[in-house]
Coordinates of C-alpha atoms in Angstrom, one line a residue:
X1 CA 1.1 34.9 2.6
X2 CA -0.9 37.8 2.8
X3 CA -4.3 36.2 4.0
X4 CA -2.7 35.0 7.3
X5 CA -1.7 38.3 8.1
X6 CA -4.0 41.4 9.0
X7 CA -4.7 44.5 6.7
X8 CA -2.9 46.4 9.3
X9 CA 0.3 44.2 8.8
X10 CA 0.3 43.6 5.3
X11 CA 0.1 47.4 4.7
X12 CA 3.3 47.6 7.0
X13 CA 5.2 44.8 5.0
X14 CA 4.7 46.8 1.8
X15 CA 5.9 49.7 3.0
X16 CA 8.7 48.5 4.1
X17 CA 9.6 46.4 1.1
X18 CA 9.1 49.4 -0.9
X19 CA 11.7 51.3 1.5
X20 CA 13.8 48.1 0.8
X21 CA 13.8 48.4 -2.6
X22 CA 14.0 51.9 -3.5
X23 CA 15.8 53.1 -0.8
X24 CA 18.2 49.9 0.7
X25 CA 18.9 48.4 -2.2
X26 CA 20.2 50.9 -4.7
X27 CA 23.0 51.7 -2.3
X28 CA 24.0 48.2 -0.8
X29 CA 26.7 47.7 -2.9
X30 CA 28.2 51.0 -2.3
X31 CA 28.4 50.7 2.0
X32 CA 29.1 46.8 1.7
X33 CA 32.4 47.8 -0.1
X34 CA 33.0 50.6 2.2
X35 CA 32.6 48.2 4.8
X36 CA 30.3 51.0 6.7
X37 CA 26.9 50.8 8.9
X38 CA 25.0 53.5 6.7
X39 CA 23.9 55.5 9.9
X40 CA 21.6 57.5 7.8
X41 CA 19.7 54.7 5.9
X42 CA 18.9 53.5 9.9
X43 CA 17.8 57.1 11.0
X44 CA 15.4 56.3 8.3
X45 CA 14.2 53.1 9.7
X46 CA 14.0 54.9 13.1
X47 CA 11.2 56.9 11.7
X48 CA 9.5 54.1 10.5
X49 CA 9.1 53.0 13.6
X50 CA 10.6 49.7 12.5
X51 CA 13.0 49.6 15.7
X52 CA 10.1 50.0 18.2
X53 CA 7.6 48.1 16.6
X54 CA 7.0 45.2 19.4
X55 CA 7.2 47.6 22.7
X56 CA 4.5 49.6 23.8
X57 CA 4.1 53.3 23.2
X58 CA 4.8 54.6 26.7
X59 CA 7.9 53.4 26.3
X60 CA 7.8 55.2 22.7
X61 CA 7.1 51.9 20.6
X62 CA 4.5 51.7 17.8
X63 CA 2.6 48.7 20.1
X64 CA 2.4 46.3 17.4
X65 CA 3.6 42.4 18.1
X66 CA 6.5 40.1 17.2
X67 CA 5.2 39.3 13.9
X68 CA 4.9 42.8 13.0
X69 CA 9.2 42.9 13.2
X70 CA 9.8 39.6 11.8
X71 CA 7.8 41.1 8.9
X72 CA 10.1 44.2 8.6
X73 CA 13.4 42.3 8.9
X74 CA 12.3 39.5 6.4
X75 CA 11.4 42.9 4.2
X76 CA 15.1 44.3 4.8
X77 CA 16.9 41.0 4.4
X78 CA 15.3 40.7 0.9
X79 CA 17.6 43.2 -0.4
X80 CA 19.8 43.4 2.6
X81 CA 21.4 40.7 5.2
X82 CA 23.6 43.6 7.2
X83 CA 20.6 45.9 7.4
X84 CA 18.1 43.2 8.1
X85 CA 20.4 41.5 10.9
X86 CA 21.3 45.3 12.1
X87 CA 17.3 45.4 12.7
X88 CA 17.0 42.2 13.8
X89 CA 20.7 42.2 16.8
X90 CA 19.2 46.0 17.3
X91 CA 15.6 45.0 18.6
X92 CA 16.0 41.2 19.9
X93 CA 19.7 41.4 21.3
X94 CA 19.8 44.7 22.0
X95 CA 16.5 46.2 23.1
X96 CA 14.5 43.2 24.6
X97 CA 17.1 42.7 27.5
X98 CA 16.5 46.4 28.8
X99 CA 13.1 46.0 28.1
X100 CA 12.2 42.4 29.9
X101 CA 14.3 43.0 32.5
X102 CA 15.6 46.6 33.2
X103 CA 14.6 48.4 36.0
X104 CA 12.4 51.4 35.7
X105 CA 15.5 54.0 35.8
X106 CA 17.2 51.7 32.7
X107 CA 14.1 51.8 30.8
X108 CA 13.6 55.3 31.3
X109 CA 17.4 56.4 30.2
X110 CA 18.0 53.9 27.4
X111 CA 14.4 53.1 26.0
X112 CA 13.6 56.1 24.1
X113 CA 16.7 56.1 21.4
X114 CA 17.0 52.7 21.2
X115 CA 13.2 52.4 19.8
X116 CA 13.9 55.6 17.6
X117 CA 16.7 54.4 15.8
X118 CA 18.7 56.8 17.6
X119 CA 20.6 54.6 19.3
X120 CA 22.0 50.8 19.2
X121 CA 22.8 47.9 21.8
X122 CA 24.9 45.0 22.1
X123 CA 24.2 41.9 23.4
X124 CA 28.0 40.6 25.2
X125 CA 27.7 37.0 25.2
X126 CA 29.7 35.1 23.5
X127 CA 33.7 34.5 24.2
X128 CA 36.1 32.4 22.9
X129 CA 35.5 29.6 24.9
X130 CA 32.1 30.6 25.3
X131 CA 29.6 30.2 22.6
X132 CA 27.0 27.6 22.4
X133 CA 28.5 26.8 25.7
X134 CA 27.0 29.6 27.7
X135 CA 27.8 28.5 31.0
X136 CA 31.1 28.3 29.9
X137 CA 31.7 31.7 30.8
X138 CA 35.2 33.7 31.8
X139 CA 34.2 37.2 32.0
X140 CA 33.8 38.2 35.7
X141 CA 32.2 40.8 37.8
X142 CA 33.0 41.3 41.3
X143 CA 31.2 43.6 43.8
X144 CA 33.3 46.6 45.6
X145 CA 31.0 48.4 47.8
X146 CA 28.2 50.3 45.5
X147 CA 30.3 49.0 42.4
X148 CA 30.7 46.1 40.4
X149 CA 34.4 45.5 38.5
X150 CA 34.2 43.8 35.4
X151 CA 36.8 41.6 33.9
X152 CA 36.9 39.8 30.3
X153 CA 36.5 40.1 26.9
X154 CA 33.4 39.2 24.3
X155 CA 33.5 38.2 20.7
X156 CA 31.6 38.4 17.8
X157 CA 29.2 41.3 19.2
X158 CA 26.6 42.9 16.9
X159 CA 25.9 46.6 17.0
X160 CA 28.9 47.3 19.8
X161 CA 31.1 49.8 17.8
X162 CA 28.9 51.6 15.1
X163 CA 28.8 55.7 15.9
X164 CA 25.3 55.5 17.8
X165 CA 25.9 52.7 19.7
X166 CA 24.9 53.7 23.4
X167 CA 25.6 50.4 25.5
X168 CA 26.1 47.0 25.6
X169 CA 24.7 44.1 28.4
X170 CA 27.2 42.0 29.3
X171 CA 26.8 38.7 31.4
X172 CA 29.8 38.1 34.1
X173 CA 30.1 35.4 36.5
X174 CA 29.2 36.6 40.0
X175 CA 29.9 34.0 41.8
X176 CA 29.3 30.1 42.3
X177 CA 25.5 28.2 42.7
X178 CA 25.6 25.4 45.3
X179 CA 26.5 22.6 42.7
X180 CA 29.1 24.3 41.5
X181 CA 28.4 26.2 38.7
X182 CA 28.4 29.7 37.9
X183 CA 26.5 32.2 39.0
X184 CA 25.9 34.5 36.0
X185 CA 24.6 38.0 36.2
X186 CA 23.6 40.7 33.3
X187 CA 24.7 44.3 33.6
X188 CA 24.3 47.3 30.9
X189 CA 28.1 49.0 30.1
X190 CA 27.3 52.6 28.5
X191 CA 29.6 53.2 25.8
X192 CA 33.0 54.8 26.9
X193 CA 33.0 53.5 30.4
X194 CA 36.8 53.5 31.3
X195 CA 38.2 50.2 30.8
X196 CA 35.5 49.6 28.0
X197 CA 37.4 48.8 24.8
X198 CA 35.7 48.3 21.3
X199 CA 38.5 46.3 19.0
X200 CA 38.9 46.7 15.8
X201 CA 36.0 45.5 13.3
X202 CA 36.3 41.8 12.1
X203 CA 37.2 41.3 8.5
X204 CA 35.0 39.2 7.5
X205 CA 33.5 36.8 4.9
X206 CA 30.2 38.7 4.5
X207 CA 27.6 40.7 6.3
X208 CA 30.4 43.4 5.6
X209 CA 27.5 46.2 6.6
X210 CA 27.2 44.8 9.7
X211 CA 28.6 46.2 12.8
X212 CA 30.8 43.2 14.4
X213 CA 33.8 44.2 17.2
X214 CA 35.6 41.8 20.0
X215 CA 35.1 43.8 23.3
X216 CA 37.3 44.4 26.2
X217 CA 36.2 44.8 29.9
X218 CA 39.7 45.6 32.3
X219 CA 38.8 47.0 35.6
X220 CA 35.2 48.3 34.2
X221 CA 33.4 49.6 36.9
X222 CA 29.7 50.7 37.0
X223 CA 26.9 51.2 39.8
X224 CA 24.9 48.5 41.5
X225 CA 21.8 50.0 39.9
X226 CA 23.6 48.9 35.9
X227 CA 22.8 45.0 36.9
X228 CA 19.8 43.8 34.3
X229 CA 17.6 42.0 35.9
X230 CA 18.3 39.7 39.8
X231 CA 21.8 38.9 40.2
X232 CA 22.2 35.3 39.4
X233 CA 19.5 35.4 36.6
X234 CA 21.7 36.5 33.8
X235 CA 22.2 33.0 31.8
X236 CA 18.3 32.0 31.9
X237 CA 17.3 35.7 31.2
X238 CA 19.8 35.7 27.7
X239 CA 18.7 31.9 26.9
X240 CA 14.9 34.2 26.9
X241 CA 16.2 36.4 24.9
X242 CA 18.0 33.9 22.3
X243 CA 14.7 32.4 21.7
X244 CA 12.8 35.2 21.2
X245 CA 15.5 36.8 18.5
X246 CA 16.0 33.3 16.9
X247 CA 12.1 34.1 15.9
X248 CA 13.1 36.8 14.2
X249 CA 16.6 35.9 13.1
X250 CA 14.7 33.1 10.8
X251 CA 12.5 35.9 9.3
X252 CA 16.0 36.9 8.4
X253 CA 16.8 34.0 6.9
X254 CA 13.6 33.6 4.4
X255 CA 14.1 36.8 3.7
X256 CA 17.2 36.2 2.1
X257 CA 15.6 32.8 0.6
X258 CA 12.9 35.3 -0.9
X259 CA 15.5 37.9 -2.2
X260 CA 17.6 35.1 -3.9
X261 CA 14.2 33.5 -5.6
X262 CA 13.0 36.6 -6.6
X263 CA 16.6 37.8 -8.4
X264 CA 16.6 34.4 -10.0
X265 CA 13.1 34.0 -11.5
X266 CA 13.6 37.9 -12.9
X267 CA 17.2 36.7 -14.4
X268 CA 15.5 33.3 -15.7
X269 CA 12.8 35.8 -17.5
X270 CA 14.9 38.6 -18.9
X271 CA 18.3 36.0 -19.9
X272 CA 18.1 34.5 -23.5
X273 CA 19.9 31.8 -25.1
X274 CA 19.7 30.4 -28.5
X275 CA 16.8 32.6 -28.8
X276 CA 15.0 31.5 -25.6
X277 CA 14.8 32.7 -22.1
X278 CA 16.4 30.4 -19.8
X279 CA 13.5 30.3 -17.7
X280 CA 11.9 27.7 -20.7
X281 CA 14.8 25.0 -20.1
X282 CA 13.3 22.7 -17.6
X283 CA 16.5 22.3 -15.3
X284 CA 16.5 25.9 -14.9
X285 CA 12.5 26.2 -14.3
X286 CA 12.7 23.2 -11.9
X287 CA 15.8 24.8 -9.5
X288 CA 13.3 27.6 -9.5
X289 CA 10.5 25.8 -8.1
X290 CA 12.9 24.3 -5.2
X291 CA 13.7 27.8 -4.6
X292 CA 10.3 29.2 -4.2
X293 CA 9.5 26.0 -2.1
X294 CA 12.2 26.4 0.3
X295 CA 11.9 30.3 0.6
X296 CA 8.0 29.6 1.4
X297 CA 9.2 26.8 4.2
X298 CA 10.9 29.1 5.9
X299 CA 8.4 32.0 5.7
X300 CA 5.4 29.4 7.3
X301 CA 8.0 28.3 9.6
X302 CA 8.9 31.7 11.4
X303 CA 5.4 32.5 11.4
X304 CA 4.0 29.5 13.3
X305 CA 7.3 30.3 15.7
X306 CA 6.0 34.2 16.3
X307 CA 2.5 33.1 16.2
X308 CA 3.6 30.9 19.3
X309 CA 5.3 33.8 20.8
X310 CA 2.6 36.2 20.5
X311 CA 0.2 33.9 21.6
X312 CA 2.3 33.6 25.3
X313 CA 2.3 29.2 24.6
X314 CA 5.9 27.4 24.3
X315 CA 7.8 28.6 21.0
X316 CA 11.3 27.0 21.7
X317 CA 11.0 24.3 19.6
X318 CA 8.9 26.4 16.7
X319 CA 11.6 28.8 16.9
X320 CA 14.6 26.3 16.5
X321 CA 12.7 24.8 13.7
X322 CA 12.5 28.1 12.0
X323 CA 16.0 28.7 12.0
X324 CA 17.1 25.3 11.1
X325 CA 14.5 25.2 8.2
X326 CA 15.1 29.5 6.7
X327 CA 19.2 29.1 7.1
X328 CA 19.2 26.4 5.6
X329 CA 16.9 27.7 2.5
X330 CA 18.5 30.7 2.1
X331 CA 22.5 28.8 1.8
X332 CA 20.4 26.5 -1.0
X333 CA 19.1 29.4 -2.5
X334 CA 21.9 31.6 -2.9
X335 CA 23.5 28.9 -4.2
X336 CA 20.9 28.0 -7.3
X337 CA 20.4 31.7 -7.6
X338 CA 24.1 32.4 -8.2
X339 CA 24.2 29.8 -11.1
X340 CA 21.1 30.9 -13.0
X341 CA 22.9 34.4 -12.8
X342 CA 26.2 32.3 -13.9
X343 CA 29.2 34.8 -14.3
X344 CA 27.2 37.9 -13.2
X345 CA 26.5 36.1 -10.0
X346 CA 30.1 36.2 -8.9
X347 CA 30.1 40.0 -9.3
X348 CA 29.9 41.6 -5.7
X349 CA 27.9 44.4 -7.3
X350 CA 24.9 42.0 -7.1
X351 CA 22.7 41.5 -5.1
X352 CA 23.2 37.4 -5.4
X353 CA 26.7 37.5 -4.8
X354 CA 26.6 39.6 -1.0
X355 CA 23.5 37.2 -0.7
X356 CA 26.0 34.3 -1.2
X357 CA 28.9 35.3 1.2
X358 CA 26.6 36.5 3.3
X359 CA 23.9 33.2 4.0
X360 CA 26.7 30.9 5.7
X361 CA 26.8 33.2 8.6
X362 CA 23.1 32.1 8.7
X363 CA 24.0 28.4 10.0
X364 CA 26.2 30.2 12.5
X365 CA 24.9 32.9 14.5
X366 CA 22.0 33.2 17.0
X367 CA 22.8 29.4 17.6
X368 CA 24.7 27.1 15.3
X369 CA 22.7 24.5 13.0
X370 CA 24.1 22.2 15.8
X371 CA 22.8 23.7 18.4
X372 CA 19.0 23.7 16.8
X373 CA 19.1 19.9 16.6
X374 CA 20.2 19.9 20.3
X375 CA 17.3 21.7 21.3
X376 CA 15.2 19.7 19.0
X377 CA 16.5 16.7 20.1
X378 CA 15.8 18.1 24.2
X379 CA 12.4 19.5 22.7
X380 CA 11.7 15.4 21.4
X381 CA 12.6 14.2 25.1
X382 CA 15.9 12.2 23.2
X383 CA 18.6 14.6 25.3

């Protein structure tokens, strides 16, 4: 990989593998069964500068590009889904809205700890009836005077109860466009705004590190001056944003493809039988070579998706393609890699196991395996 990438971010992906593996991974197992964000372990990140890598340094970035954090949460997710997708929700979901969009009084109030690692964000999008279906929308905001009162509830939302989170943006419907359908509009909800309710954390199959809360909006009211971006623009300014953190959300995903090949081939080395490492038994050295293949797929695939993005040329397709491509090498992967690990793979105390509960989210979030072929299918001029 290394010669498509400069010196400058090859040195940065080697840090942060190193930080991965001597300072992530000797305590996932611990805060995965404690069900807890590690607040500390992210501090840490935050002065790496892994948070603020993309934005520019007025804003207190590092001024690097897109590539540059795809690198550091395909480093993460090696080791680490939760941390890597707490990286990943943290930067595309929760920083790039205030970033793109926010006026200069947002940017100015919520920039500088969200880049640090200080501070986290939630992106409120999805409901129960709205999901992949966007426009499908119940939550509502309705302007009083200098305020706007928001109504509704959000599920699913990354990074929207952990101790530091500071806000989450929240799309309402404002009203109704001429054809009928809804108006939606984007605002930013600080954390413990009356009528703001964080429920309890989901109990869920994996990504147990991850910070994941059903929200509450009754009578919410906040100033004119919280709406992100022009009223009306909320759904096409989140679609931006989806595409720009599916980039990175496959980085994710060929991270954990990586993580699972490289626990494999070290088992398939070190693991003898009848004398012989099971590495030399050809069925064993052959799922190993599908598992490298896929995990390098989905590595070239993200890339030629950022690549697109940095470059300022169409990425939707790229990016779709990505994600299709890295979730679905990293649910093959953790799949061969827990049966060349046999009986020690189903132990939760490795690093294959949380890799196996963990990689079915990937088909799910930031866009269903569904939805990917939709937009391919758009992308192909076929829907």
């Amino acid at each position: 990989m290394k010669y498509l990438l400069t010196d400058e971010q090859t040195k940065l992906y080697d840090e942060v593998c190193r930080f991965a593996d001597e300072v992530v991974a000797p305590r996932a197992y611990d805060y995965d069964t404690k069900r807890e964000l590690p607040v500390d372990i992210i501090a840490q990140m935050g002065d790496l500068g892994l948070f603020g890598l993309p934005f520019p340094v007025e804003y207190g970035g590092q001024g690097k590009d897109y590539v540059s954090l795809c690198l550091a949460v395909e480093a993460i997710s090696r080791v680490d889904q939760s941390l890597g997708v707490t990286l990943e929700a943290g930067v595309g979901l929760g920083i790039v809205p205030v970033y793109r969009h926010g006026s200069d009084e947002q940017k100015e109030r919520w920039l500088p700890d969200l880049l640090a690692g200080r501070a986290l964000a939630g992106f409120g999008l999805t409901e129960q009836g709205a999901g992949s279906d966007a426009g499908a929308t119940a939550t509502t905001a309705v302007r009083e005077g200098d305020e706007w009162v928001i109504n509704g509830s959000k599920q699913f939302i990354t990074n929207s109860g952990t101790p530091i989170t500071s806000l989450v943006t929240v799309t309402a419907v404002t009203g109704r466009k001429p054809d009928g359908r809804p108006e939606l509009t984007c605002f930013v909800v600080p954390s413990g705004t009356p009528g703001f309710e964080v429920g309890p954390a989901y109990d869920k199959v994996g990504w147990h590190t991850s910070d994941t809360h059903p929200l509450t909006f009754t009578d919410v009211r906040v100033p004119h001056s919280a709406m992100l971006g022009e009223q009306g623009r909320g759904y096409a300014n989140f679609l931006r944003a989806l595409d720009e953190g599916r980039v990175a959300f496959a980085a994710l995903c060929a991270g954990a493809a990586l993580g699972c090949y490289e626990q494999a081939l070290a088992r398939a080395k070190e693991r003898k039988v009848f004398g012989e490492p099971i590495g030399h038994n050809q069925h064993v050295a052959f799922m190993l070579g599908r598992m490298q293949a896929r995990a390098h797929s989905a590595r070239l695939a993200w890339m030629d998706a950022a690549q697109k993005l940095v470059a300022g040329v169409p990425f939707k397709a790229e990016a779709s393609l990505a994600k299709l491509i890295g979730s679905e090498a990293a649910m093959a992967n953790a799949h061969d890699a827990s049966q060349i690990w046999g009986g020690y793979g189903f132990l939760n105390e490795n690093a294959v196991a949380r890799h196996y509960r963990d990689a079915k989210v990937l088909e799910i979030g930031e866009g269903t395996t569904e939805v990917q072929l939709m937009v391919l299918a758009r992308e192909m001029g076929l829907a």
